[in-house]
Tab-separated table of C-alpha atoms in Angstrom:
chain	number	residue	atom	x	y	z
A	1	UNK	CA	0.000	0.000	0.000
A	2	UNK	CA	1.386	3.400	-1.003
A	3	UNK	CA	1.297	5.874	1.875
A	4	UNK	CA	-0.791	9.003	1.350
A	5	UNK	CA	-1.313	11.650	4.029
A	6	UNK	CA	-2.848	15.097	4.195
A	7	UNK	CA	-2.433	18.423	5.927
A	8	UNK	CA	-5.672	20.406	6.083
A	9	UNK	CA	-5.105	23.912	7.504
A	10	UNK	CA	-7.799	26.545	7.692
A	11	UNK	CA	-6.896	29.814	5.901
A	12	UNK	CA	-8.202	31.940	8.753
A	13	UNK	CA	-4.795	32.789	10.221
A	14	UNK	CA	-1.071	32.240	9.879
A	15	UNK	CA	0.616	28.860	10.229
A	16	UNK	CA	2.168	28.534	13.696
A	17	UNK	CA	4.575	26.090	15.302
A	18	UNK	CA	1.833	23.705	16.432
A	19	UNK	CA	0.179	23.075	13.092
A	20	UNK	CA	3.491	23.200	11.215
A	21	UNK	CA	4.710	20.341	13.402
A	22	UNK	CA	1.640	18.365	12.345
A	23	UNK	CA	2.321	19.161	8.686
A	24	UNK	CA	5.981	18.242	9.078
A	25	UNK	CA	5.340	14.865	10.711
A	26	UNK	CA	2.850	14.034	7.956
A	27	UNK	CA	5.379	15.092	5.316
A	28	UNK	CA	8.272	13.160	6.879
A	29	UNK	CA	6.198	10.009	7.317
A	30	UNK	CA	5.038	10.075	3.691
A	31	UNK	CA	8.348	11.030	2.106
A	32	UNK	CA	10.301	8.585	4.233
A	33	UNK	CA	8.247	5.814	2.626
A	34	UNK	CA	8.049	7.184	-0.893
A	35	UNK	CA	4.444	8.284	-0.385
A	36	UNK	CA	2.363	11.365	-1.184
A	37	UNK	CA	1.606	14.532	0.782
A	38	UNK	CA	-1.713	16.289	0.124
A	39	UNK	CA	-2.352	19.942	0.946
A	40	UNK	CA	-6.071	20.391	1.538
A	41	UNK	CA	-7.263	23.889	2.338
A	42	UNK	CA	-10.133	23.761	4.855
A	43	UNK	CA	-11.975	26.856	3.614
A	44	UNK	CA	-15.562	25.714	4.182
A	45	UNK	CA	-16.018	28.742	6.462
A	46	UNK	CA	-16.250	31.186	3.585
A	47	UNK	CA	-16.803	34.175	5.863
A	48	UNK	CA	-13.519	33.757	7.745
A	49	UNK	CA	-11.242	32.263	5.074
A	50	UNK	CA	-9.087	34.679	3.088
A	51	UNK	CA	-6.912	34.362	-0.042
A	52	UNK	CA	-4.091	36.107	1.819
A	53	UNK	CA	-3.908	33.443	4.529
A	54	UNK	CA	-4.243	30.719	1.900
A	55	UNK	CA	-1.274	32.132	0.007
A	56	UNK	CA	0.615	32.457	3.285
A	57	UNK	CA	0.145	28.730	3.960
A	58	UNK	CA	1.595	27.867	0.564
A	59	UNK	CA	4.480	30.303	1.006
A	60	UNK	CA	5.363	28.934	4.445
A	61	UNK	CA	5.339	25.279	3.358
A	62	UNK	CA	7.428	26.119	0.296
A	63	UNK	CA	9.936	28.093	2.370
A	64	UNK	CA	10.225	25.192	4.818
A	65	UNK	CA	11.010	22.842	1.917
A	66	UNK	CA	7.779	20.813	2.152
A	67	UNK	CA	6.206	20.693	-1.332
A	68	UNK	CA	2.864	18.984	-1.805
A	69	UNK	CA	1.945	16.356	-4.383
A	70	UNK	CA	-1.756	17.220	-4.608
A	71	UNK	CA	-3.709	20.298	-3.593
A	72	UNK	CA	-7.430	20.824	-2.990
A	73	UNK	CA	-9.842	23.450	-1.678
A	74	UNK	CA	-12.753	22.119	0.333
A	75	UNK	CA	-14.862	25.110	-0.743
A	76	UNK	CA	-14.967	23.563	-4.233
A	77	UNK	CA	-16.296	20.243	-2.972
A	78	UNK	CA	-19.608	21.165	-1.335
A	79	UNK	CA	-21.502	18.956	-3.769
A	80	UNK	CA	-19.648	15.894	-2.450
A	81	UNK	CA	-20.464	16.794	1.131
A	82	UNK	CA	-24.132	17.237	0.216
A	83	UNK	CA	-24.127	13.791	-1.407
A	84	UNK	CA	-22.593	12.190	1.682
A	85	UNK	CA	-25.017	14.004	3.964
A	86	UNK	CA	-27.940	12.785	1.865
A	87	UNK	CA	-26.703	9.190	2.167
A	88	UNK	CA	-26.406	9.476	5.937
A	89	UNK	CA	-29.859	11.038	6.206
A	90	UNK	CA	-31.370	8.295	4.091
A	91	UNK	CA	-29.814	5.611	6.294
A	92	UNK	CA	-31.025	7.297	9.478
A	93	UNK	CA	-27.517	8.115	10.700
A	94	UNK	CA	-27.867	11.896	10.274
A	95	UNK	CA	-30.873	13.390	12.038
A	96	UNK	CA	-32.216	16.922	12.602
A	97	UNK	CA	-32.178	18.517	16.049
A	98	UNK	CA	-33.813	21.846	16.906
A	99	UNK	CA	-32.520	22.721	20.365
A	100	UNK	CA	-30.999	26.165	20.803
A	101	UNK	CA	-27.614	26.668	22.449
A	102	UNK	CA	-29.328	27.947	25.597
A	103	UNK	CA	-31.603	24.918	25.788
A	104	UNK	CA	-28.692	22.534	25.391
A	105	UNK	CA	-26.736	24.391	28.067
A	106	UNK	CA	-29.615	24.110	30.532
A	107	UNK	CA	-29.898	20.380	29.884
A	108	UNK	CA	-26.176	19.882	30.509
A	109	UNK	CA	-26.420	21.736	33.808
A	110	UNK	CA	-29.365	19.576	34.915
A	111	UNK	CA	-27.467	16.407	33.992
A	112	UNK	CA	-24.401	17.536	35.924
A	113	UNK	CA	-26.526	18.406	38.969
A	114	UNK	CA	-27.852	14.836	38.912
A	115	UNK	CA	-24.382	13.332	38.609
A	116	UNK	CA	-24.947	12.313	35.004
A	117	UNK	CA	-22.497	12.777	32.138
A	118	UNK	CA	-23.382	15.916	30.114
A	119	UNK	CA	-23.974	14.173	26.791
A	120	UNK	CA	-26.788	14.813	24.349
A	121	UNK	CA	-29.907	12.821	25.261
A	122	UNK	CA	-31.082	12.274	21.668
A	123	UNK	CA	-34.399	13.948	22.398
A	124	UNK	CA	-34.554	15.000	18.739
A	125	UNK	CA	-34.986	11.387	17.701
A	126	UNK	CA	-38.367	11.340	19.475
A	127	UNK	CA	-39.774	14.337	17.613
A	128	UNK	CA	-42.859	13.751	15.474
A	129	UNK	CA	-43.249	15.306	12.052
A	130	UNK	CA	-45.787	17.701	13.542
A	131	UNK	CA	-43.331	18.847	16.214
A	132	UNK	CA	-40.628	19.367	13.610
A	133	UNK	CA	-43.042	21.400	11.507
A	134	UNK	CA	-43.933	23.510	14.537
A	135	UNK	CA	-40.269	24.293	15.156
A	136	UNK	CA	-39.853	25.202	11.513
A	137	UNK	CA	-42.862	27.492	11.750
A	138	UNK	CA	-41.172	29.259	14.689
A	139	UNK	CA	-38.272	30.021	12.392
A	140	UNK	CA	-35.982	27.398	13.827
A	141	UNK	CA	-33.654	25.580	11.477
A	142	UNK	CA	-32.201	22.234	12.472
A	143	UNK	CA	-28.612	21.335	13.043
A	144	UNK	CA	-27.801	17.785	11.979
A	145	UNK	CA	-26.295	15.206	14.300
A	146	UNK	CA	-24.610	11.919	13.443
A	147	UNK	CA	-26.114	9.003	15.345
A	148	UNK	CA	-23.275	7.083	16.983
A	149	UNK	CA	-23.434	3.321	17.382
A	150	UNK	CA	-22.567	3.557	21.059
A	151	UNK	CA	-19.847	0.936	20.924
A	152	UNK	CA	-16.159	0.563	21.682
A	153	UNK	CA	-14.185	1.665	18.642
A	154	UNK	CA	-10.630	0.307	18.588
A	155	UNK	CA	-7.616	0.874	16.357
A	156	UNK	CA	-3.859	0.360	16.409
A	157	UNK	CA	-2.404	3.832	16.699
A	158	UNK	CA	1.040	4.313	15.116
A	159	UNK	CA	2.062	6.693	17.896
A	160	UNK	CA	0.102	5.410	20.911
A	161	UNK	CA	-0.291	1.689	20.284
A	162	UNK	CA	-3.674	0.069	20.933
A	163	UNK	CA	-6.387	2.690	21.394
A	164	UNK	CA	-10.089	2.504	22.169
A	165	UNK	CA	-12.923	5.019	22.433
A	166	UNK	CA	-16.372	4.227	23.803
A	167	UNK	CA	-18.795	6.222	21.660
A	168	UNK	CA	-21.574	5.463	24.163
A	169	UNK	CA	-19.970	8.078	26.386
A	170	UNK	CA	-20.079	10.756	23.675
A	171	UNK	CA	-22.715	13.142	22.374
A	172	UNK	CA	-23.815	12.564	18.812
A	173	UNK	CA	-21.596	15.067	16.970
A	174	UNK	CA	-23.092	17.943	15.013
A	175	UNK	CA	-21.988	17.670	11.379
A	176	UNK	CA	-24.060	20.489	9.856
A	177	UNK	CA	-24.950	23.773	11.573
A	178	UNK	CA	-28.328	25.514	11.538
A	179	UNK	CA	-27.119	27.837	8.774
A	180	UNK	CA	-26.140	24.886	6.599
A	181	UNK	CA	-22.399	25.226	7.198
A	182	UNK	CA	-20.581	21.899	7.251
A	183	UNK	CA	-18.407	21.528	10.334
A	184	UNK	CA	-14.961	19.996	10.046
A	185	UNK	CA	-15.805	16.346	10.582
A	186	UNK	CA	-17.947	15.378	7.603
A	187	UNK	CA	-15.918	17.176	4.878
A	188	UNK	CA	-12.752	15.730	6.373
A	189	UNK	CA	-14.029	12.156	6.237
A	190	UNK	CA	-15.478	12.562	2.725
A	191	UNK	CA	-12.211	14.045	1.452
A	192	UNK	CA	-10.144	11.326	3.108
A	193	UNK	CA	-12.275	8.747	1.301
A	194	UNK	CA	-12.220	10.468	-2.095
A	195	UNK	CA	-8.502	11.241	-1.936
A	196	UNK	CA	-7.570	7.741	-0.759
A	197	UNK	CA	-5.802	8.971	2.368
A	198	UNK	CA	-4.121	5.997	4.027
A	199	UNK	CA	-3.053	7.575	7.321
A	200	UNK	CA	-4.391	10.443	9.436
A	201	UNK	CA	-1.655	11.966	11.594
A	202	UNK	CA	-2.520	14.648	14.162
A	203	UNK	CA	-2.317	15.645	17.820
A	204	UNK	CA	-3.490	13.439	20.661
A	205	UNK	CA	-6.237	15.951	21.470
A	206	UNK	CA	-8.141	14.370	18.542
A	207	UNK	CA	-8.206	10.848	19.978
A	208	UNK	CA	-11.835	11.050	21.099
A	209	UNK	CA	-12.875	12.529	17.738
A	210	UNK	CA	-11.369	9.499	16.033
A	211	UNK	CA	-13.979	7.196	17.499
A	212	UNK	CA	-16.784	9.203	15.887
A	213	UNK	CA	-14.907	9.601	12.616
A	214	UNK	CA	-14.291	5.880	12.302
A	215	UNK	CA	-18.027	5.312	12.645
A	216	UNK	CA	-18.665	7.855	9.859
A	217	UNK	CA	-16.156	6.086	7.600
A	218	UNK	CA	-18.000	2.838	8.261
A	219	UNK	CA	-21.432	4.425	7.762
A	220	UNK	CA	-20.288	5.626	4.316
A	221	UNK	CA	-19.029	2.152	3.451
A	222	UNK	CA	-15.383	3.204	3.269
A	223	UNK	CA	-12.132	1.619	4.368
A	224	UNK	CA	-10.936	3.154	7.625
A	225	UNK	CA	-7.447	4.683	7.321
A	226	UNK	CA	-4.677	4.252	9.855
A	227	UNK	CA	-4.224	6.805	12.627
A	228	UNK	CA	-1.369	8.335	14.586
A	229	UNK	CA	-1.970	10.732	17.473
A	230	UNK	CA	1.161	12.594	18.547
A	231	UNK	CA	1.865	14.035	22.003
A	232	UNK	CA	1.259	17.772	22.099
A	233	UNK	CA	3.850	20.516	22.458
A	234	UNK	CA	4.615	22.054	25.842
A	235	UNK	CA	7.011	24.797	26.872
A	236	UNK	CA	10.541	24.265	28.102
A	237	UNK	CA	9.257	24.111	31.699
A	238	UNK	CA	6.729	21.395	30.866
A	239	UNK	CA	3.767	23.745	31.174
A	240	UNK	CA	1.303	24.432	28.387
A	241	UNK	CA	2.672	26.715	25.732
A	242	UNK	CA	1.891	30.335	26.365
A	243	UNK	CA	-0.522	32.027	24.024
A	244	UNK	CA	2.301	34.051	22.538
A	245	UNK	CA	4.571	31.085	21.873
A	246	UNK	CA	1.777	28.736	20.907
A	247	UNK	CA	0.683	31.131	18.182
A	248	UNK	CA	4.187	32.011	16.997
A	249	UNK	CA	3.820	32.051	13.242
A	250	UNK	CA	6.288	30.738	10.711
A	251	UNK	CA	6.274	34.084	8.929
A	252	UNK	CA	7.254	35.747	12.230
A	253	UNK	CA	10.086	33.272	12.657
A	254	UNK	CA	11.271	33.893	9.109
A	255	UNK	CA	11.290	37.643	9.794
A	256	UNK	CA	13.295	37.008	12.976
A	257	UNK	CA	16.018	35.320	10.941
A	258	UNK	CA	15.469	31.638	11.660
A	259	UNK	CA	16.628	29.171	9.008
A	260	UNK	CA	13.990	26.767	7.640
A	261	UNK	CA	16.176	23.711	8.324
A	262	UNK	CA	16.567	24.835	11.947
A	263	UNK	CA	12.790	25.048	12.354
A	264	UNK	CA	12.127	21.679	10.697
A	265	UNK	CA	14.962	19.972	12.593
A	266	UNK	CA	13.607	21.341	15.865
A	267	UNK	CA	9.952	20.496	15.280
A	268	UNK	CA	10.768	17.168	13.651
A	269	UNK	CA	13.006	15.837	16.395
A	270	UNK	CA	11.703	17.169	19.706
A	271	UNK	CA	9.913	14.423	21.570
A	272	UNK	CA	11.829	11.673	19.752
A	273	UNK	CA	14.880	9.578	20.530
A	274	UNK	CA	16.865	11.225	17.727
A	275	UNK	CA	19.570	13.688	18.830
A	276	UNK	CA	18.405	17.276	18.633
A	277	UNK	CA	20.814	18.298	15.892
A	278	UNK	CA	20.281	20.110	12.635
A	279	UNK	CA	19.490	17.798	9.740
A	280	UNK	CA	21.291	17.824	6.420
A	281	UNK	CA	17.950	18.574	4.729
A	282	UNK	CA	14.252	18.171	5.352
A	283	UNK	CA	14.409	15.139	3.033
A	284	UNK	CA	17.038	13.596	5.306
A	285	UNK	CA	14.754	14.214	8.289
A	286	UNK	CA	12.054	12.264	6.475
A	287	UNK	CA	14.357	9.346	5.757
A	288	UNK	CA	15.250	9.033	9.439
A	289	UNK	CA	11.711	9.504	10.795
A	290	UNK	CA	9.856	6.675	12.534
A	291	UNK	CA	6.927	6.715	14.942
A	292	UNK	CA	8.784	4.116	17.008
A	293	UNK	CA	11.198	6.906	17.978
A	294	UNK	CA	8.409	9.141	19.268
A	295	UNK	CA	7.899	9.181	23.032
A	296	UNK	CA	4.579	9.320	24.817
A	297	UNK	CA	5.445	12.371	26.893
A	298	UNK	CA	4.673	15.872	25.576
A	299	UNK	CA	7.344	17.316	23.292
A	300	UNK	CA	9.164	20.255	24.879
A	301	UNK	CA	9.460	23.321	22.674
A	302	UNK	CA	12.458	25.360	23.831
A	303	UNK	CA	13.518	28.459	21.903
A	304	UNK	CA	17.041	28.008	23.291
A	305	UNK	CA	17.242	24.727	21.366
A	306	UNK	CA	15.950	26.446	18.245
A	307	UNK	CA	18.572	29.182	18.594
A	308	UNK	CA	21.291	26.572	18.942
A	309	UNK	CA	20.108	24.692	15.871
A	310	UNK	CA	19.870	27.917	13.912
A	311	UNK	CA	23.486	28.764	14.691
A	312	UNK	CA	24.492	25.201	13.864
A	313	UNK	CA	22.802	25.436	10.463
A	314	UNK	CA	24.764	28.594	9.656
A	315	UNK	CA	28.066	27.166	10.884
A	316	UNK	CA	27.925	24.355	8.319
A	317	UNK	CA	26.452	26.356	5.422
A	318	UNK	CA	28.742	26.367	2.404
A	319	UNK	CA	29.670	29.483	0.480
A	320	UNK	CA	27.699	28.533	-2.645
A	321	UNK	CA	24.510	28.378	-0.573
A	322	UNK	CA	25.267	31.577	1.284
A	323	UNK	CA	26.494	33.670	-1.648
A	324	UNK	CA	23.130	34.876	-3.052
A	325	UNK	CA	22.063	35.979	0.416
A	326	UNK	CA	25.429	37.639	1.047
A	327	UNK	CA	25.023	39.577	-2.172
A	328	UNK	CA	21.525	40.665	-1.169
A	329	UNK	CA	22.960	42.072	2.077
A	330	UNK	CA	25.899	43.717	0.334
A	331	UNK	CA	28.202	41.484	2.389
A	332	UNK	CA	29.718	39.156	-0.195
A	333	UNK	CA	33.426	39.502	0.539
A	334	UNK	CA	34.354	36.119	-0.841
A	335	UNK	CA	34.576	32.531	0.311
A	336	UNK	CA	37.441	33.100	2.739
A	337	UNK	CA	35.409	35.775	4.513
A	338	UNK	CA	32.340	33.530	4.759
A	339	UNK	CA	34.305	30.565	6.063
A	340	UNK	CA	35.938	32.826	8.662
A	341	UNK	CA	32.804	34.446	10.054
A	342	UNK	CA	30.091	31.778	9.722
A	343	UNK	CA	31.110	30.061	12.966
A	344	UNK	CA	30.205	33.233	14.880
A	345	UNK	CA	26.750	33.752	13.401
A	346	UNK	CA	23.508	33.099	15.249
A	347	UNK	CA	21.314	34.696	12.566
A	348	UNK	CA	22.341	35.162	8.940
A	349	UNK	CA	21.807	38.925	9.086
A	350	UNK	CA	24.652	39.117	11.629
A	351	UNK	CA	27.044	38.724	8.701
A	352	UNK	CA	26.470	42.366	7.802
A	353	UNK	CA	28.184	43.386	11.055
A	354	UNK	CA	31.060	41.051	10.239
A	355	UNK	CA	31.431	42.639	6.811
A	356	UNK	CA	31.484	46.043	8.486
A	357	UNK	CA	34.507	44.937	10.505
A	358	UNK	CA	36.370	44.103	7.302
A	359	UNK	CA	35.539	47.015	5.053
A	360	UNK	CA	33.404	49.416	7.014
A	361	UNK	CA	34.052	52.245	9.414
A	362	UNK	CA	34.275	51.064	13.010
A	363	UNK	CA	35.206	52.940	16.159
A	364	UNK	CA	38.395	51.390	17.602
A	365	UNK	CA	38.543	50.901	21.350
A	366	UNK	CA	41.986	51.847	22.671
A	367	UNK	CA	42.341	50.867	26.328
A	368	UNK	CA	46.166	51.045	26.635
A	369	UNK	CA	47.678	53.597	24.294
A	370	UNK	CA	51.268	52.543	25.031
A	371	UNK	CA	50.515	48.903	24.329
A	372	UNK	CA	48.779	49.737	21.041
A	373	UNK	CA	51.628	52.063	20.030
A	374	UNK	CA	54.038	49.160	20.462
A	375	UNK	CA	51.757	46.876	18.447
A	376	UNK	CA	51.635	49.466	15.655
A	377	UNK	CA	55.406	49.724	15.532
A	378	UNK	CA	55.749	45.921	15.340
A	379	UNK	CA	53.046	45.450	12.701
A	380	UNK	CA	54.397	43.153	9.916
A	381	UNK	CA	54.844	44.557	6.429
A	382	UNK	CA	52.793	41.733	4.947
A	383	UNK	CA	49.494	40.626	6.519
A	384	UNK	CA	48.875	37.023	5.500
A	385	UNK	CA	47.707	33.831	7.231
A	386	UNK	CA	50.939	33.694	9.254
A	387	UNK	CA	51.102	37.374	10.185
A	388	UNK	CA	48.906	37.271	13.293
A	389	UNK	CA	50.982	34.643	15.049
A	390	UNK	CA	54.265	36.382	14.221
A	391	UNK	CA	52.889	39.777	15.207
A	392	UNK	CA	51.407	38.734	18.546
A	393	UNK	CA	54.588	36.824	19.393
A	394	UNK	CA	56.616	39.976	18.779
A	395	UNK	CA	54.245	42.110	20.882
A	396	UNK	CA	54.316	39.532	23.672
A	397	UNK	CA	58.117	39.481	23.678
A	398	UNK	CA	58.372	43.270	23.988
A	399	UNK	CA	55.473	43.986	26.383
A	400	UNK	CA	55.334	40.781	28.395
A	401	UNK	CA	51.568	40.650	27.847
A	402	UNK	CA	50.016	37.250	27.305
A	403	UNK	CA	46.637	35.556	27.096
A	404	UNK	CA	43.669	37.889	27.321
A	405	UNK	CA	45.924	40.832	28.160
A	406	UNK	CA	47.647	40.337	24.820
A	407	UNK	CA	44.795	39.481	22.494
A	408	UNK	CA	41.852	41.499	23.842
A	409	UNK	CA	43.415	44.977	23.341
A	410	UNK	CA	44.226	44.073	19.754
A	411	UNK	CA	40.713	42.741	19.079
A	412	UNK	CA	39.141	45.874	20.566
A	413	UNK	CA	41.368	48.141	18.516
A	414	UNK	CA	40.749	46.299	15.254
A	415	UNK	CA	37.049	45.418	15.611
A	416	UNK	CA	35.635	47.562	18.410
A	417	UNK	CA	34.128	44.370	19.866
A	418	UNK	CA	35.037	41.953	22.652
A	419	UNK	CA	33.918	38.885	20.704
A	420	UNK	CA	33.993	37.809	17.115
A	421	UNK	CA	35.676	35.672	14.467
A	422	UNK	CA	39.202	34.316	14.696
A	423	UNK	CA	41.535	37.309	14.368
A	424	UNK	CA	44.266	35.322	12.621
A	425	UNK	CA	41.848	34.796	9.736
A	426	UNK	CA	40.294	38.256	9.963
A	427	UNK	CA	43.537	40.241	9.880
A	428	UNK	CA	44.371	39.460	6.212
A	429	UNK	CA	40.777	40.317	5.269
A	430	UNK	CA	40.946	43.674	7.056
A	431	UNK	CA	44.271	44.542	5.419
A	432	UNK	CA	47.414	46.275	6.664
A	433	UNK	CA	46.383	49.836	5.808
A	434	UNK	CA	43.097	49.593	7.686
A	435	UNK	CA	44.812	47.910	10.629
A	436	UNK	CA	47.272	50.800	10.816
A	437	UNK	CA	44.498	53.392	10.865
A	438	UNK	CA	42.583	51.556	13.559
A	439	UNK	CA	45.658	51.171	15.724
A	440	UNK	CA	46.043	54.927	15.472
A	441	UNK	CA	42.516	55.251	16.831
A	442	UNK	CA	41.033	56.429	13.543
A	443	UNK	CA	37.478	55.340	12.689
A	444	UNK	CA	38.245	53.154	9.702
């Protein structure tokens, strides 16, 4: 059986770390087995869905390196949902209910006060045609509920192992609202059937929903796909993600300078037994993915880990990959420059500051004028890969300075900074003339 999965975001907002993790796990599972990844836009809520958010979803997935094999819009498939609804109505599995939200709330409160579970009592099934007509005459329009079998529904979950849900303990789910809007469940099942989805991969908060969905698959005479319910994300402290972090969008992260491979490596490996290291590519992440590596505990999302992976991705980036971006920043000073500074980058944009050190105007920091005057006098005539060692050895011999007392004053004078790339490699890039001016305290 060829694996086929789907990611079905709603274009009512930006993609954030939670739903991107779901998309990524689907993508890795499919691609790791030579399968297909379907992008299905859940835009049945026409009032809230926007073309801008839809385009943003496509842009984010493309930027992350997760292309799709098939793409659909649910808003173009209403006729299929109507057909499925008609079948379920004809078989008695989809029935009209006329209770208002207030009436249902009062019933739940009464049930709770009596120590009963607050599930729908199926009163609508007892309505006569005359009663239904009376409600219609009042201006009420029915919502449509799916009649559950009230049985134990079991499946072998790829992430959780054996799983069971007792649908007798659940309310019959509403599939169609009073205004005729299809809720998520029915379109999702119909699309999964029509698109031959083999596996549904999502968060463990959907486990209970799976019991009802399996019954809908069966009621429509379809083969039930496999399921995997992943542990949810939590913060670094183990608590639920804050609203701010939980809604952190991929476009925000791109604007903040995070590399796509850092994001996918982070989201693809947290909560698994794989080491939390940056992957060679998102394809390589897919090849190494397996649900057997996924733990049962919540996956901890720690921005410190993401920052580390982002720096790691930059440290191993080759010049050919970096060059177009260096040119865009006006910081393409050649391969030697890139190889020298990349190990000090945490975000790619930091390279502009490194380029400024080489060819820009910086303000030297002169802490010991006599020491720097000696260093200027001993400056070699030729600044090459061996010059730094020879120069600092000469300065050490004359001043007696060593360690930090030797190297820090020179770094401050030449870069204006306490930290940065290896000065032995930077000195030839800066050049002798510029070094002279900076040792004299000139902004150069």
